[in-house]
Structure formats: C-alpha cells, structure tokens
Coordinates of C-alpha atoms in Angstrom, one line a residue:
A1 CA 0.0 -0.4 -0.1
H2 CA 0.9 3.5 -0.2
L3 CA 0.5 6.3 2.4
D4 CA 0.4 9.8 1.2
V5 CA 0.5 12.3 4.8
I6 CA -0.6 16.1 4.2
V7 CA -0.8 19.0 6.4
D8 CA -2.2 22.4 5.7
G9 CA -2.0 21.2 1.9
H10 CA 1.7 20.4 2.0
P11 CA 3.2 16.7 1.8
V12 CA 5.2 15.4 4.8
S13 CA 7.4 12.5 3.9
V14 CA 7.1 8.9 5.1
P15 CA 10.5 8.4 6.2
A16 CA 12.8 4.9 5.2
N17 CA 13.0 2.3 7.4
I18 CA 10.5 2.5 9.5
G19 CA 9.6 -1.0 11.5
I20 CA 13.5 -2.0 10.8
D21 CA 16.2 -2.2 13.2
R22 CA 19.2 -2.4 11.3
T23 CA 21.8 -2.6 14.8
R24 CA 19.4 -5.7 15.7
R25 CA 18.6 -7.0 12.2
L26 CA 15.2 -7.0 12.9
I27 CA 12.2 -6.3 10.7
S28 CA 8.9 -5.5 11.6
P29 CA 5.7 -7.0 9.1
L30 CA 4.8 -3.6 8.3
H31 CA 7.6 -1.5 7.3
T32 CA 9.3 1.2 4.6
H33 CA 12.4 0.3 2.8
D34 CA 12.7 3.9 1.5
A35 CA 11.0 7.6 1.6
T36 CA 8.4 7.1 -1.3
G37 CA 5.4 6.1 1.4
V38 CA 5.5 2.7 0.2
M39 CA 4.4 0.6 3.2
H40 CA 5.6 -3.4 3.1
I41 CA 3.8 -6.0 4.6
E42 CA 5.8 -9.2 4.9
S43 CA 4.7 -11.3 7.8
P44 CA 5.4 -15.0 8.2
V45 CA 1.5 -15.2 9.5
K46 CA -1.4 -14.5 7.2
R47 CA -3.3 -11.7 9.0
Q48 CA -5.2 -8.6 8.3
F49 CA -2.9 -5.4 9.1
S50 CA -4.1 -1.6 10.2
V51 CA -3.2 1.9 9.5
G52 CA -3.0 2.4 13.2
E53 CA -0.3 -0.7 13.6
F54 CA 1.6 1.2 10.7
F55 CA 1.8 4.4 12.7
S56 CA 2.5 2.8 15.6
E57 CA 5.7 1.2 14.1
W58 CA 6.2 4.6 12.6
Q59 CA 5.9 5.8 16.5
V60 CA 3.3 8.9 15.4
S61 CA 0.0 8.5 17.3
L62 CA -3.2 8.3 15.5
S63 CA -7.1 9.1 15.6
A64 CA -10.0 10.4 14.5
D65 CA -8.7 13.5 16.0
N66 CA -5.2 13.9 15.9
I67 CA -2.2 12.8 13.9
G68 CA 1.2 13.0 15.9
A69 CA 0.6 16.2 17.6
L70 CA -1.8 17.7 15.6
R71 CA -5.0 17.8 17.1
A72 CA -8.4 18.6 15.5
A73 CA -9.5 22.2 16.3
D74 CA -10.1 25.7 15.2
G75 CA -11.3 24.4 11.8
K76 CA -9.1 22.2 10.9
S77 CA -9.5 18.4 11.2
L78 CA -7.8 14.9 10.3
R79 CA -9.4 13.1 7.1
V80 CA -8.3 10.0 5.8
F81 CA -9.3 8.8 2.4
V82 CA -8.9 5.3 1.0
N83 CA -8.4 4.8 -2.8
G84 CA -10.0 8.5 -3.0
R85 CA -12.8 8.0 -0.9
P86 CA -13.4 9.4 2.9
Q87 CA -13.4 6.9 5.4
A88 CA -15.3 7.7 8.7
G89 CA -14.5 6.6 11.9
N90 CA -10.9 5.9 13.5
P91 CA -8.4 5.9 10.9
A92 CA -6.4 3.6 13.0
A93 CA -8.8 1.0 12.4
I94 CA -8.6 1.2 8.5
A95 CA -7.4 -2.3 7.2
I96 CA -4.8 -1.8 4.7
A97 CA -5.2 -3.8 1.4
A98 CA -2.5 -4.8 -1.1
H99 CA -2.0 -1.7 -3.4
D100 CA -4.6 0.8 -1.7
E101 CA -3.4 4.5 -1.8
I102 CA -4.1 6.0 1.7
V103 CA -4.2 9.7 2.8
A104 CA -4.0 11.2 5.9
A105 CA -5.0 14.7 5.1
Y106 CA -4.7 17.5 8.6
G107 CA -5.9 20.6 8.1
A108 CA -9.3 22.8 6.7
A109 CA -10.3 21.2 3.6
Q110 CA -9.8 23.8 0.8
P111 CA -11.9 24.1 -2.5
G112 CA -9.8 22.0 -5.5
E113 CA -7.7 20.2 -3.5
N114 CA -6.0 17.3 -4.7
I115 CA -6.5 14.1 -3.0
P116 CA -4.3 11.0 -4.4
A117 CA -6.6 8.2 -5.6
T118 CA -4.1 6.0 -6.9
Y119 CA -0.3 5.4 -6.7
A120 CA 1.8 4.0 -9.5
F121 CA 3.4 1.1 -8.1
P122 CA 6.8 -0.2 -9.3
A123 CA 6.6 -3.5 -11.4
D124 CA 7.8 -5.4 -8.6
E125 CA 5.9 -3.9 -5.6

C-alpha cells in the first residue's frame, strides 16, 4: 500500500526504514524501505494489518481527531481517504489492502484540493 500524509496542504515525507532495526537485524511485518511512502507487509503470519499498526511502528499517534501532535480544532480536522474515498470513524482501524492509496490529510479542507486516489507502484511491488 502507499501512504500520503498532507498537513495544511503540504506533503509530509513518510520516512525510510520505519519498522526496520538494522542494529538488531529485526524487521517488523509492517515497514518501509525508502521514503516513497510505500508500506510493505511481509509477515510469516497471514492476517489483516491496520493503518494504526503502521503508525505505531512509525511512533506517531493516530486517532479520529489527531495525527501526532496535530489535533482537530479551530477549523482543522483529520480526514482519511482510501483510494480517493473518504473514510469515517477511527483511521487507525482501517485495514490495509494490497495497492491501496491511503491519504491522511490534516487541516482545513480546501476547494479543489488534490487528494491522490491511486499510486503508480513499481512493477516489482
């Protein structure tokens, strides 16, 4: 899946190596290899993973009214989209599916804003 984070209309990079501990040679089932926003799921156990689990690996809190230290207030909100469709409820509970385009947008909604609905995954992803 791919994650875009947008704060006040500006993209925020999803860091490389989320869920990867090179020193201890450990890798979480949910992780990133680079800063493209592509989230990898590589698990010995077949189960559903959630957006909240990925944010936990990133060590960034996520709920219906916050992303990290950014709280919904004063006309700003957290809106989450999957494949261009707005999602209601707690974004941490959203299940991640292969090749989903997930967008977490914080701030006031703007007329004509561009919410990505797809991501051009490399052929080997």
